[in-house]
Amino acid sequence: MATAVVVGTQAVQAQWTGPKKKPETQIELKYGPITPPHRTDVNMEAFRNYGLGQFIHWGVYAIPGNEWNGVSARGGAAASEWIRAWGGPNRPENWANIYDNLYKQFNPKDFDAKRWARQTKEMGAKYMIFTTKHHDGFALWPTKYSDYNITKSPYKKDIVKEVVDAYTAEGIDVYLYFSVLEWNNPNYMGKAPKTAEEKQRFDKFLQYTRNQLLELLENYPAIKGFWFDGTWDASWKGAYDFTYKLEKELREKHPGLVIGSRFRNDEHGARHFDSNGRLLGDYEQGWERKLPQQFEWLDGNDWDAVMTIPPNGWGYMKDWSGLYTKTTDDILDMLMHSVSMNGNLVLNFGPDGDGNMHPGEDKLAEEIGAWMKVNSEAVYGVRHADLPVSKLGYYTKKDSILYLTVFNRPVNNIARIAIAKKAKTVPVSATILGTTTKLEVKHSDIGLDLDKNTYYDVILPDDYKSTRAFVIKIQLNAPQSKSEKLMDAKM
Ligand code: FHN
C-alpha cells in the first residue's frame, strides 16, 4: 500500500510494506519523528528480541461472532470485528441499534485472564497486544470519559486490568491496542472538520482521545507500549499538530513507552514514514497480513507483522468453514521469515463472547508451543544473518552461532550453506536442536567460476525423521585448514 504525498513540487511516495524509495531531497519538517531511530533502551531492546507475539481482539463483536440469527456477515462486513458496519442485503433490520445494545449482554462467564496468559506463555509469545477499545468505541476498562464501557455491562469488572496483571505476572510484555476511530462517537468525523461547529466537535473528540490515553497510562503503568489503529481518516491526519504534541506528552508521562508508526503523520499527511522517508514511531507497524519479501525493504527499521489465522477477521468468528485457516507450519514459516529479517510475528486470537479461544486457536497455540520448546533459541534475541538466502529455509544468527531452520529438506540430506569467500568465519560444527548428534560438516568448494561464495555441507542423518521444520545449529569459526583458506583466484 502506498500513499503519494505531494510536498511543494516534490511528490513523495510514502511507500510502506514494499521497497523504500528515499526522496531525492530532504525538506524542512516540523512534525517528523520525535524519537531517534533504533532506540537502545531496555523496552526497545526487548521489542527487538521478542520474536513471537500475540494479538487479542476482544469486545462486544465477540457476541455475534460474525453472524446474527444464523445469517453470516461474510461479504457484508469487512471483518468480524467490523460487524457493526455490516452492509448489503443480509444486514439485519435495525442492526446498528442491535449492535450498540449488545454490551448489555456482555458477560463472559468463562473469562480467565490467567488461563489466557498461561496459554500464551506456553505458546512462547513474549508480548501481547490487547484491544482496549476497537472502532465501535466500547471500552474494556472503566474509563471516566465515556459511558460506553465495561462497567455498564453485566460483567462490570476492569478487563484491561485483569489482562495486564495476568500477562505481566507471566513475564509477557503488554501493549495496549487503541482505536482512535470511533464509529458511534458523535464528535468523531472521518472528513476534516470545516465549519466552526465541526471544529468544536472534533476538538472535543481530540481531548477525549488524549484523556483516555493518559488514563490508560495512569491505570496500567506496567504496559510497555501502545498499538494505535484507526488513524487513517482526514480528520485525524489533519490534526498533526495535536498528535505530535500528544505523542510527546505520552512519552514524557511514560518514559520508555514504545509507539509504532501507525499513530500519526507529518504536516503533509505522510504516515508511517514522514515526507523525508524517516520512520514515524519506534517500529514499522505497516506489516499486517503481509510479510517483507526482501530484508533491504526494512531499511534497518524495527518492525512487527500482525497476522490473522483466517484470511481476514481479527475478532471472534464462529464459523471458519470454507476459509483457509493458517496451519501450524504456515505460522512457523511466517515466524522464521520474520525473525530472519529482524522482525516479530504477532499471531491474532479472537476469543468468543464467553471468553474462550476458538478451538482452532487452542490447537495452534499448543503445536507452536511444542515447537518453540525445542527451537526457541533460533527465535529469541537473534538477528538477520548476512548470507546468501538459503533455498532450504531461514537463517538467524546470534554471535558465532548460525541457525538454519529447514522447511524444505533436501532429498540428498545435504544442507548446503553458501559462505562468501572473504568471510572470516565458516561452519565448523553442527547439530540439530533437540538432538545431541554431531553432524558431519564439510567444505565443498564447488568452484563455480566467478562465484564469490564457497560452500559448506552439513550432512543430515538419514535416520533423522521430522514431520515439521527443524533447526540446524551451526558453530561458526575461523577456517580450520589451509584448503579452506577462502581466497579468490586472480582473474
Ligand atoms: O480496521 C482494523 C482491523 O479491524 C484490525 O483491528 C486490524 C489489526 O491490525 N487493524 C485495522 C485494519 O488495518
Short mmCIF file of C-alpha atoms and ligand atoms in Angstrom, two decimals:
data_model
loop_
_atom_site.label_atom_id
_atom_site.label_comp_id
_atom_site.label_asym_id
_atom_site.label_seq_id
_atom_site.Cartn_x
_atom_site.Cartn_y
_atom_site.Cartn_z
CA MET A 1 0.00 0.00 0.00
CA ALA A 2 1.43 3.45 -0.76
CA THR A 3 0.24 7.00 -0.48
CA ALA A 4 1.61 9.65 -2.78
CA VAL A 5 2.10 12.84 -0.84
CA VAL A 6 2.78 15.99 -2.83
CA VAL A 7 5.05 18.38 -0.99
CA GLY A 8 5.57 21.55 -2.96
CA THR A 9 6.95 20.25 -6.23
CA GLN A 10 8.18 17.08 -4.57
CA ALA A 11 5.87 14.12 -4.89
CA VAL A 12 6.95 11.92 -2.04
CA GLN A 13 5.99 8.31 -2.46
CA ALA A 14 5.35 7.23 1.11
CA GLN A 15 5.99 3.57 0.48
CA TRP A 16 5.09 1.18 3.22
CA THR A 17 5.32 -2.58 3.08
CA GLY A 18 7.43 -2.50 -0.01
CA PRO A 19 10.81 -1.33 -1.30
CA LYS A 20 11.66 2.00 0.34
CA LYS A 21 12.45 4.79 -2.07
CA LYS A 22 14.07 7.64 -0.15
CA PRO A 23 13.11 11.04 -1.59
CA GLU A 24 15.93 12.66 -3.57
CA THR A 25 15.90 15.79 -1.42
CA GLN A 26 15.10 16.30 2.24
CA ILE A 27 12.58 19.01 3.12
CA GLU A 28 12.08 21.09 6.24
CA LEU A 29 9.58 19.32 8.52
CA LYS A 30 8.09 20.41 11.82
CA TYR A 31 6.18 17.21 12.51
CA GLY A 32 8.68 14.47 11.73
CA PRO A 33 9.89 11.77 14.14
CA ILE A 34 10.01 12.54 17.89
CA THR A 35 12.28 9.68 18.94
CA PRO A 36 15.64 8.86 17.36
CA PRO A 37 15.75 5.77 15.14
CA HIS A 38 16.96 2.48 16.62
CA ARG A 39 16.42 3.29 20.31
CA THR A 40 18.67 1.15 22.51
CA ASP A 41 16.76 1.47 25.79
CA VAL A 42 15.53 -1.62 27.62
CA ASN A 43 11.99 -1.55 26.15
CA MET A 44 13.16 -1.33 22.56
CA GLU A 45 15.87 -3.95 23.09
CA ALA A 46 13.13 -6.21 24.48
CA PHE A 47 10.96 -5.45 21.43
CA ARG A 48 13.85 -6.39 19.13
CA ASN A 49 14.21 -9.75 20.88
CA TYR A 50 10.57 -10.84 21.22
CA GLY A 51 10.38 -12.94 18.04
CA LEU A 52 6.81 -14.10 18.69
CA GLY A 53 3.86 -12.03 19.91
CA GLN A 54 0.13 -12.49 20.34
CA PHE A 55 -2.66 -10.11 19.36
CA ILE A 56 -6.02 -10.44 21.13
CA HIS A 57 -9.06 -8.76 19.60
CA TRP A 58 -11.89 -8.90 22.10
CA GLY A 59 -15.01 -6.82 22.60
CA VAL A 60 -18.77 -6.91 22.08
CA TYR A 61 -18.18 -8.02 18.48
CA ALA A 62 -17.30 -11.41 20.03
CA ILE A 63 -21.00 -11.91 20.86
CA PRO A 64 -22.29 -12.16 17.24
CA GLY A 65 -19.08 -13.89 16.11
CA ASN A 66 -19.54 -12.61 12.53
CA GLU A 67 -23.17 -13.73 12.18
CA TRP A 68 -26.60 -12.89 13.54
CA ASN A 69 -29.63 -15.18 13.88
CA GLY A 70 -27.89 -17.72 11.68
CA VAL A 71 -27.13 -15.21 8.93
CA SER A 72 -23.41 -14.81 8.15
CA ALA A 73 -21.98 -11.31 7.93
CA ARG A 74 -19.37 -12.60 5.48
CA GLY A 75 -19.44 -10.31 2.45
CA GLY A 76 -21.43 -7.79 4.49
CA ALA A 77 -18.75 -6.69 6.95
CA ALA A 78 -15.07 -6.14 6.18
CA ALA A 79 -14.09 -8.40 9.08
CA SER A 80 -15.69 -9.93 12.16
CA GLU A 81 -14.78 -7.00 14.40
CA TRP A 82 -16.27 -4.68 11.75
CA ILE A 83 -19.67 -6.35 12.04
CA ARG A 84 -21.28 -3.13 13.31
CA ALA A 85 -20.59 -1.76 9.81
CA TRP A 86 -22.49 -4.70 8.24
CA GLY A 87 -23.97 -3.58 4.93
CA GLY A 88 -25.80 -5.10 2.00
CA PRO A 89 -28.95 -7.22 1.64
CA ASN A 90 -28.24 -9.54 4.58
CA ARG A 91 -27.83 -6.72 7.09
CA PRO A 92 -30.31 -7.36 9.91
CA GLU A 93 -33.08 -4.83 10.39
CA ASN A 94 -32.12 -2.02 12.80
CA TRP A 95 -28.65 -3.56 13.06
CA ALA A 96 -26.65 -0.59 14.44
CA ASN A 97 -29.11 -0.27 17.29
CA ILE A 98 -28.99 -4.02 17.97
CA TYR A 99 -25.19 -3.91 17.96
CA ASP A 100 -24.97 -0.83 20.18
CA ASN A 101 -27.02 -2.64 22.82
CA LEU A 102 -25.02 -5.87 22.78
CA TYR A 103 -22.89 -4.59 25.67
CA LYS A 104 -25.92 -5.27 27.89
CA GLN A 105 -25.29 -8.99 27.19
CA PHE A 106 -21.50 -8.90 27.59
CA ASN A 107 -20.85 -11.23 30.49
CA PRO A 108 -18.01 -13.66 29.56
CA LYS A 109 -18.69 -16.46 32.05
CA ASP A 110 -15.51 -18.39 31.18
CA PHE A 111 -13.16 -15.43 31.01
CA ASP A 112 -9.97 -16.14 32.94
CA ALA A 113 -7.08 -13.82 32.09
CA LYS A 114 -4.65 -16.08 33.96
CA ARG A 115 -5.66 -19.03 31.78
CA TRP A 116 -5.13 -16.94 28.65
CA ALA A 117 -1.74 -15.77 29.92
CA ARG A 118 -0.64 -19.34 30.70
CA GLN A 119 -1.59 -20.42 27.19
CA THR A 120 0.32 -17.50 25.69
CA LYS A 121 3.34 -18.35 27.82
CA GLU A 122 3.16 -21.99 26.72
CA MET A 123 2.96 -20.89 23.10
CA GLY A 124 6.20 -18.96 23.55
CA ALA A 125 4.96 -15.43 22.86
CA LYS A 126 6.94 -12.71 24.61
CA TYR A 127 4.49 -9.81 24.13
CA MET A 128 0.76 -9.47 23.79
CA ILE A 129 -1.23 -6.65 22.19
CA PHE A 130 -4.72 -6.29 23.71
CA THR A 131 -7.69 -4.32 22.36
CA THR A 132 -8.74 -1.79 24.98
CA LYS A 133 -11.26 -0.28 22.55
CA HIS A 134 -11.87 -1.08 18.90
CA HIS A 135 -13.61 1.07 16.25
CA ASP A 136 -17.00 0.59 17.95
CA GLY A 137 -15.73 2.62 20.90
CA PHE A 138 -16.69 0.10 23.61
CA ALA A 139 -14.03 0.39 26.31
CA LEU A 140 -12.96 -2.77 28.15
CA TRP A 141 -11.77 -0.62 31.05
CA PRO A 142 -13.77 1.66 33.43
CA THR A 143 -13.00 4.87 31.58
CA LYS A 144 -14.22 8.10 33.15
CA TYR A 145 -14.60 9.66 29.70
CA SER A 146 -17.32 7.55 28.16
CA ASP A 147 -20.34 5.67 29.49
CA TYR A 148 -19.92 3.08 26.76
CA ASN A 149 -17.65 0.92 28.87
CA ILE A 150 -17.30 -2.36 30.70
CA THR A 151 -18.85 -1.10 33.95
CA LYS A 152 -22.18 -0.74 32.12
CA SER A 153 -22.13 -4.42 31.08
CA PRO A 154 -23.22 -7.32 33.30
CA TYR A 155 -19.52 -8.20 33.65
CA LYS A 156 -18.72 -4.80 35.17
CA LYS A 157 -15.09 -5.54 36.08
CA ASP A 158 -11.95 -3.96 34.58
CA ILE A 159 -10.94 -6.48 31.87
CA VAL A 160 -7.89 -4.46 30.82
CA LYS A 161 -6.54 -4.61 34.38
CA GLU A 162 -7.14 -8.36 34.63
CA VAL A 163 -5.31 -8.91 31.34
CA VAL A 164 -2.41 -6.55 32.09
CA ASP A 165 -1.91 -8.11 35.54
CA ALA A 166 -2.14 -11.72 34.35
CA TYR A 167 0.23 -11.31 31.40
CA THR A 168 2.72 -9.19 33.32
CA ALA A 169 2.76 -11.84 36.07
CA GLU A 170 3.71 -14.41 33.43
CA GLY A 171 6.57 -12.18 32.25
CA ILE A 172 4.83 -11.33 28.98
CA ASP A 173 5.04 -7.66 27.99
CA VAL A 174 1.68 -5.99 27.33
CA TYR A 175 1.00 -3.45 24.60
CA LEU A 176 -2.42 -1.79 24.52
CA TYR A 177 -4.27 -1.57 21.22
CA PHE A 178 -6.25 1.68 20.96
CA SER A 179 -8.51 2.64 18.07
CA VAL A 180 -8.65 6.41 17.51
CA LEU A 181 -11.55 5.98 15.09
CA GLU A 182 -14.91 5.63 16.90
CA TRP A 183 -17.86 4.91 14.68
CA ASN A 184 -20.59 5.95 17.11
CA ASN A 185 -18.92 8.89 18.81
CA PRO A 186 -20.96 12.00 17.83
CA ASN A 187 -17.82 14.13 17.92
CA TYR A 188 -15.86 11.85 15.58
CA MET A 189 -15.87 12.57 11.87
CA GLY A 190 -13.90 10.97 9.07
CA LYS A 191 -13.60 14.08 6.94
CA ALA A 192 -11.55 17.05 8.08
CA PRO A 193 -13.76 19.40 10.16
CA LYS A 194 -14.63 22.51 8.16
CA THR A 195 -17.32 24.56 9.92
CA ALA A 196 -16.85 26.14 13.36
CA GLU A 197 -19.30 23.61 14.79
CA GLU A 198 -17.45 20.67 13.27
CA LYS A 199 -14.14 22.03 14.56
CA GLN A 200 -15.59 22.44 18.03
CA ARG A 201 -16.91 18.89 18.00
CA PHE A 202 -13.69 17.40 16.70
CA ASP A 203 -11.65 19.34 19.25
CA LYS A 204 -13.82 17.73 21.93
CA PHE A 205 -13.05 14.36 20.34
CA LEU A 206 -9.29 15.05 20.36
CA GLN A 207 -9.40 15.98 24.05
CA TYR A 208 -11.44 12.83 24.77
CA THR A 209 -8.80 10.75 22.99
CA ARG A 210 -6.00 12.42 24.94
CA ASN A 211 -7.87 11.90 28.22
CA GLN A 212 -8.41 8.20 27.56
CA LEU A 213 -4.78 7.63 26.62
CA LEU A 214 -3.47 9.43 29.71
CA GLU A 215 -6.00 7.43 31.76
CA LEU A 216 -4.68 4.15 30.31
CA LEU A 217 -1.11 5.11 31.22
CA GLU A 218 -2.25 6.14 34.71
CA ASN A 219 -4.28 2.95 35.29
CA TYR A 220 -1.86 0.44 33.79
CA PRO A 221 1.75 1.64 34.34
CA ALA A 222 3.10 -1.86 33.68
CA ILE A 223 2.38 -1.65 29.94
CA LYS A 224 5.30 -1.29 27.51
CA GLY A 225 3.60 0.35 24.58
CA PHE A 226 0.60 1.39 22.54
CA TRP A 227 -0.55 -0.18 19.29
CA PHE A 228 -2.60 2.52 17.61
CA ASP A 229 -5.15 1.91 14.91
CA GLY A 230 -7.90 3.72 13.02
CA THR A 231 -5.67 6.71 12.25
CA TRP A 232 -6.26 6.90 8.50
CA ASP A 233 -9.12 9.43 8.30
CA ALA A 234 -8.61 13.00 7.05
CA SER A 235 -9.82 14.39 10.40
CA TRP A 236 -7.02 12.73 12.37
CA LYS A 237 -4.45 13.29 9.62
CA GLY A 238 -5.27 17.00 9.69
CA ALA A 239 -4.67 17.15 13.45
CA TYR A 240 -0.91 16.60 13.06
CA ASP A 241 -0.02 19.46 15.45
CA PHE A 242 -2.22 17.89 18.15
CA THR A 243 -0.98 14.34 17.52
CA TYR A 244 2.66 15.45 17.55
CA LYS A 245 2.17 17.13 20.93
CA LEU A 246 0.16 14.18 22.23
CA GLU A 247 2.89 11.70 21.30
CA LYS A 248 5.43 13.88 23.14
CA GLU A 249 3.15 14.08 26.17
CA LEU A 250 2.55 10.31 26.29
CA ARG A 251 6.27 9.65 26.07
CA GLU A 252 7.04 12.17 28.82
CA LYS A 253 4.37 10.66 31.07
CA HIS A 254 5.62 7.11 30.46
CA PRO A 255 9.40 7.07 29.80
CA GLY A 256 10.40 4.18 27.56
CA LEU A 257 6.91 3.91 26.04
CA VAL A 258 7.01 2.15 22.66
CA ILE A 259 4.77 3.57 19.92
CA GLY A 260 4.56 2.17 16.39
CA SER A 261 4.43 4.04 13.09
CA ARG A 262 0.61 3.98 12.83
CA PHE A 263 -0.11 6.74 15.38
CA ARG A 264 0.38 9.92 13.42
CA ASN A 265 1.57 11.64 10.25
CA ASP A 266 3.62 14.68 9.33
CA GLU A 267 2.24 18.02 8.12
CA HIS A 268 1.99 16.67 4.58
CA GLY A 269 -0.10 13.68 5.56
CA ALA A 270 2.76 11.20 5.20
CA ARG A 271 2.01 8.24 7.52
CA HIS A 272 4.35 5.54 8.84
CA PHE A 273 7.25 7.38 7.16
CA ASP A 274 7.49 11.16 7.01
CA SER A 275 7.97 13.08 3.78
CA ASN A 276 11.71 12.55 4.14
CA GLY A 277 11.29 8.80 4.43
CA ARG A 278 12.03 8.66 8.18
CA LEU A 279 10.10 6.27 10.40
CA LEU A 280 7.34 7.99 12.41
CA GLY A 281 7.49 5.94 15.59
CA ASP A 282 9.71 3.33 17.20
CA TYR A 283 8.92 0.46 14.84
CA GLU A 284 7.30 -0.09 11.49
CA GLN A 285 3.69 -1.06 12.08
CA GLY A 286 2.52 -1.32 8.49
CA TRP A 287 3.01 -5.08 8.06
CA GLU A 288 -0.44 -6.51 8.50
CA ARG A 289 -1.30 -9.86 6.89
CA LYS A 290 1.76 -9.26 4.76
CA LEU A 291 5.48 -10.02 5.08
CA PRO A 292 8.50 -8.24 3.57
CA GLN A 293 9.98 -10.17 0.64
CA GLN A 294 13.46 -8.65 0.96
CA PHE A 295 15.48 -7.68 4.05
CA GLU A 296 16.53 -4.43 2.35
CA TRP A 297 12.90 -3.22 2.26
CA LEU A 298 13.06 -2.79 6.03
CA ASP A 299 15.82 -0.24 5.73
CA GLY A 300 17.18 -1.25 9.15
CA ASN A 301 13.94 -0.38 10.99
CA ASP A 302 12.42 -2.48 13.75
CA TRP A 303 9.08 -3.98 12.76
CA ASP A 304 6.40 -6.50 13.52
CA ALA A 305 3.86 -8.25 11.30
CA VAL A 306 0.38 -8.92 12.67
CA MET A 307 -1.33 -11.98 11.26
CA THR A 308 -4.83 -13.46 11.35
CA ILE A 309 -5.47 -17.20 11.34
CA PRO A 310 -8.43 -16.99 8.88
CA PRO A 311 -7.73 -14.85 5.77
CA ASN A 312 -9.10 -11.74 7.48
CA GLY A 313 -11.11 -11.26 10.64
CA TRP A 314 -9.48 -10.33 13.93
CA GLY A 315 -12.49 -10.62 16.23
CA TYR A 316 -14.16 -13.93 17.03
CA MET A 317 -15.64 -15.80 14.07
CA LYS A 318 -17.96 -18.64 14.99
CA ASP A 319 -17.68 -20.28 11.58
CA TRP A 320 -14.31 -20.95 9.96
CA SER A 321 -15.75 -23.36 7.41
CA GLY A 322 -14.94 -22.62 3.78
CA LEU A 323 -11.99 -20.42 4.79
CA TYR A 324 -8.30 -21.29 4.57
CA THR A 325 -7.11 -21.10 8.16
CA LYS A 326 -3.36 -20.98 8.64
CA THR A 327 -1.71 -24.18 9.83
CA THR A 328 1.00 -24.51 12.44
CA ASP A 329 3.53 -24.98 9.64
CA ASP A 330 2.29 -21.79 7.94
CA ILE A 331 2.72 -19.84 11.18
CA LEU A 332 6.18 -21.29 11.87
CA ASP A 333 7.25 -20.34 8.34
CA MET A 334 5.96 -16.79 8.85
CA LEU A 335 7.64 -16.64 12.25
CA MET A 336 11.06 -17.66 10.91
CA HIS A 337 10.59 -15.42 7.85
CA SER A 338 10.00 -12.51 10.23
CA VAL A 339 12.81 -13.14 12.70
CA SER A 340 15.25 -13.85 9.85
CA MET A 341 14.63 -10.22 8.86
CA ASN A 342 14.86 -8.74 12.39
CA GLY A 343 11.08 -8.60 12.87
CA ASN A 344 8.47 -10.13 15.17
CA LEU A 345 5.45 -12.16 14.13
CA VAL A 346 2.26 -11.38 16.09
CA LEU A 347 -0.44 -14.04 15.82
CA ASN A 348 -4.00 -12.89 16.40
CA PHE A 349 -6.53 -14.67 18.65
CA GLY A 350 -10.20 -13.66 18.83
CA PRO A 351 -11.90 -15.06 21.97
CA ASP A 352 -15.66 -15.71 21.88
CA GLY A 353 -18.33 -13.91 23.92
CA ASP A 354 -17.76 -16.26 26.87
CA GLY A 355 -14.01 -15.65 26.98
CA ASN A 356 -12.90 -18.89 25.29
CA MET A 357 -10.41 -19.05 22.44
CA HIS A 358 -11.56 -20.73 19.22
CA PRO A 359 -10.64 -24.47 19.27
CA GLY A 360 -8.51 -23.84 16.18
CA GLU A 361 -6.57 -21.24 18.16
CA ASP A 362 -6.07 -23.61 21.08
CA LYS A 363 -4.64 -26.21 18.69
CA LEU A 364 -2.23 -23.74 17.08
CA ALA A 365 -1.08 -22.43 20.46
CA GLU A 366 -0.32 -25.96 21.63
CA GLU A 367 1.55 -27.02 18.48
CA ILE A 368 3.53 -23.78 18.16
CA GLY A 369 4.41 -24.07 21.85
CA ALA A 370 5.67 -27.64 21.38
CA TRP A 371 7.91 -26.48 18.51
CA MET A 372 9.16 -23.46 20.43
CA LYS A 373 10.10 -25.64 23.42
CA VAL A 374 12.74 -27.31 21.20
CA ASN A 375 13.68 -24.49 18.84
CA SER A 376 13.12 -21.11 20.53
CA GLU A 377 16.86 -20.35 20.76
CA ALA A 378 16.71 -19.81 16.99
CA VAL A 379 13.88 -17.29 17.53
CA TYR A 380 14.55 -15.16 20.61
CA GLY A 381 17.25 -12.49 20.57
CA VAL A 382 18.55 -13.41 17.12
CA ARG A 383 19.44 -11.21 14.18
CA HIS A 384 19.47 -11.33 10.41
CA ALA A 385 22.39 -13.38 9.09
CA ASP A 386 24.07 -11.58 6.23
CA LEU A 387 24.31 -14.66 4.00
CA PRO A 388 23.02 -15.56 0.55
CA VAL A 389 19.40 -16.61 1.02
CA SER A 390 19.01 -20.37 1.58
CA LYS A 391 16.61 -22.42 -0.52
CA LEU A 392 16.09 -24.72 2.47
CA GLY A 393 14.63 -22.25 4.93
CA TYR A 394 15.63 -19.26 7.05
CA TYR A 395 18.87 -18.19 8.72
CA THR A 396 19.01 -16.46 12.06
CA LYS A 397 22.19 -15.63 13.92
CA LYS A 398 23.37 -14.98 17.47
CA ASP A 399 27.08 -14.08 17.82
CA SER A 400 29.05 -17.01 16.37
CA ILE A 401 26.05 -19.32 16.16
CA LEU A 402 24.19 -19.62 12.87
CA TYR A 403 20.76 -21.25 12.85
CA LEU A 404 19.24 -22.67 9.68
CA THR A 405 15.56 -23.50 10.16
CA VAL A 406 14.85 -26.07 7.48
CA PHE A 407 11.38 -26.13 5.94
CA ASN A 408 12.49 -27.71 2.64
CA ARG A 409 14.58 -30.77 3.50
CA PRO A 410 16.99 -31.60 0.64
CA VAL A 411 16.33 -35.06 -0.81
CA ASN A 412 20.08 -35.83 -0.66
CA ASN A 413 20.21 -34.80 3.01
CA ILE A 414 22.95 -32.28 2.24
CA ALA A 415 22.18 -28.87 3.71
CA ARG A 416 24.47 -26.69 1.61
CA ILE A 417 25.39 -23.28 3.02
CA ALA A 418 26.84 -20.56 0.80
CA ILE A 419 29.53 -18.52 2.54
CA ALA A 420 31.27 -15.54 0.98
CA LYS A 421 34.85 -16.43 0.10
CA LYS A 422 36.00 -13.36 2.01
CA ALA A 423 34.16 -14.45 5.18
CA LYS A 424 36.40 -14.71 8.24
CA THR A 425 34.32 -17.45 9.88
CA VAL A 426 32.86 -20.59 8.41
CA PRO A 427 30.75 -23.52 9.66
CA VAL A 428 32.95 -25.79 11.76
CA SER A 429 30.41 -27.96 13.58
CA ALA A 430 26.66 -28.53 13.66
CA THR A 431 23.83 -30.28 15.46
CA ILE A 432 20.06 -30.38 15.12
CA LEU A 433 18.24 -28.67 18.01
CA GLY A 434 16.61 -31.27 20.19
CA THR A 435 19.28 -33.86 19.41
CA THR A 436 22.86 -34.41 20.58
CA THR A 437 24.29 -35.92 17.39
CA LYS A 438 27.26 -34.01 15.95
CA LEU A 439 26.68 -33.69 12.22
CA GLU A 440 29.36 -34.02 9.55
CA VAL A 441 30.34 -30.61 8.19
CA LYS A 442 32.50 -30.42 5.10
CA HIS A 443 33.82 -27.74 2.79
CA SER A 444 32.56 -28.25 -0.73
CA ASP A 445 34.34 -25.74 -2.83
CA ILE A 446 32.39 -26.49 -5.96
CA GLY A 447 34.33 -23.79 -7.77
CA LEU A 448 31.65 -22.09 -9.76
CA ASP A 449 33.62 -19.65 -11.89
CA LEU A 450 33.20 -16.03 -10.82
CA ASP A 451 31.24 -17.21 -7.78
CA LYS A 452 32.01 -15.03 -4.79
CA ASN A 453 30.89 -17.82 -2.50
CA THR A 454 32.23 -21.11 -1.30
CA TYR A 455 30.07 -23.82 0.22
CA TYR A 456 29.79 -25.87 3.35
CA ASP A 457 27.70 -29.01 3.52
CA VAL A 458 26.00 -30.18 6.69
CA ILE A 459 25.10 -33.84 6.28
CA LEU A 460 21.69 -34.71 7.75
CA PRO A 461 21.43 -38.23 9.13
CA ASP A 462 19.21 -40.47 7.01
CA ASP A 463 17.61 -41.75 10.20
CA TYR A 464 16.71 -38.27 11.42
CA LYS A 465 12.99 -38.08 10.85
CA SER A 466 10.98 -34.87 11.09
CA THR A 467 7.39 -34.01 10.27
CA ARG A 468 7.89 -30.30 10.93
CA ALA A 469 10.59 -27.70 10.35
CA PHE A 470 13.79 -28.38 12.29
CA VAL A 471 16.76 -26.20 13.20
CA ILE A 472 20.39 -26.87 12.37
CA LYS A 473 22.58 -25.12 14.93
CA ILE A 474 25.94 -24.29 13.33
CA GLN A 475 29.07 -23.10 15.08
CA LEU A 476 31.00 -20.55 13.02
CA ASN A 477 34.73 -20.17 13.47
CA ALA A 478 37.94 -19.44 11.60
CA PRO A 479 38.60 -21.87 8.72
CA GLN A 480 40.40 -24.91 10.13
CA SER A 481 42.64 -25.94 7.25
CA LYS A 482 44.68 -24.29 4.53
CA SER A 483 42.47 -25.80 1.85
CA GLU A 484 39.68 -23.86 3.42
CA LYS A 485 41.53 -20.58 3.17
CA LEU A 486 38.91 -18.62 1.38
CA MET A 487 40.76 -16.98 -1.48
CA ASP A 488 39.71 -15.98 -4.91
CA ALA A 489 41.83 -16.83 -7.88
CA LYS A 490 43.23 -13.73 -9.53
CA MET A 491 41.33 -13.13 -12.74
O1 FHN B 1 -9.64 -1.96 10.99
C1 FHN B 1 -8.70 -2.63 11.81
C2 FHN B 1 -9.00 -4.10 11.91
O2 FHN B 1 -10.28 -4.29 12.44
C3 FHN B 1 -7.95 -4.78 12.79
O3 FHN B 1 -8.01 -4.26 14.12
C4 FHN B 1 -6.56 -4.55 12.19
C5 FHN B 1 -5.50 -5.16 13.08
O4 FHN B 1 -4.24 -4.79 12.61
N1 FHN B 1 -6.32 -3.09 12.08
C6 FHN B 1 -7.28 -2.38 11.27
C7 FHN B 1 -7.13 -2.71 9.81
O5 FHN B 1 -5.82 -2.36 9.40
#
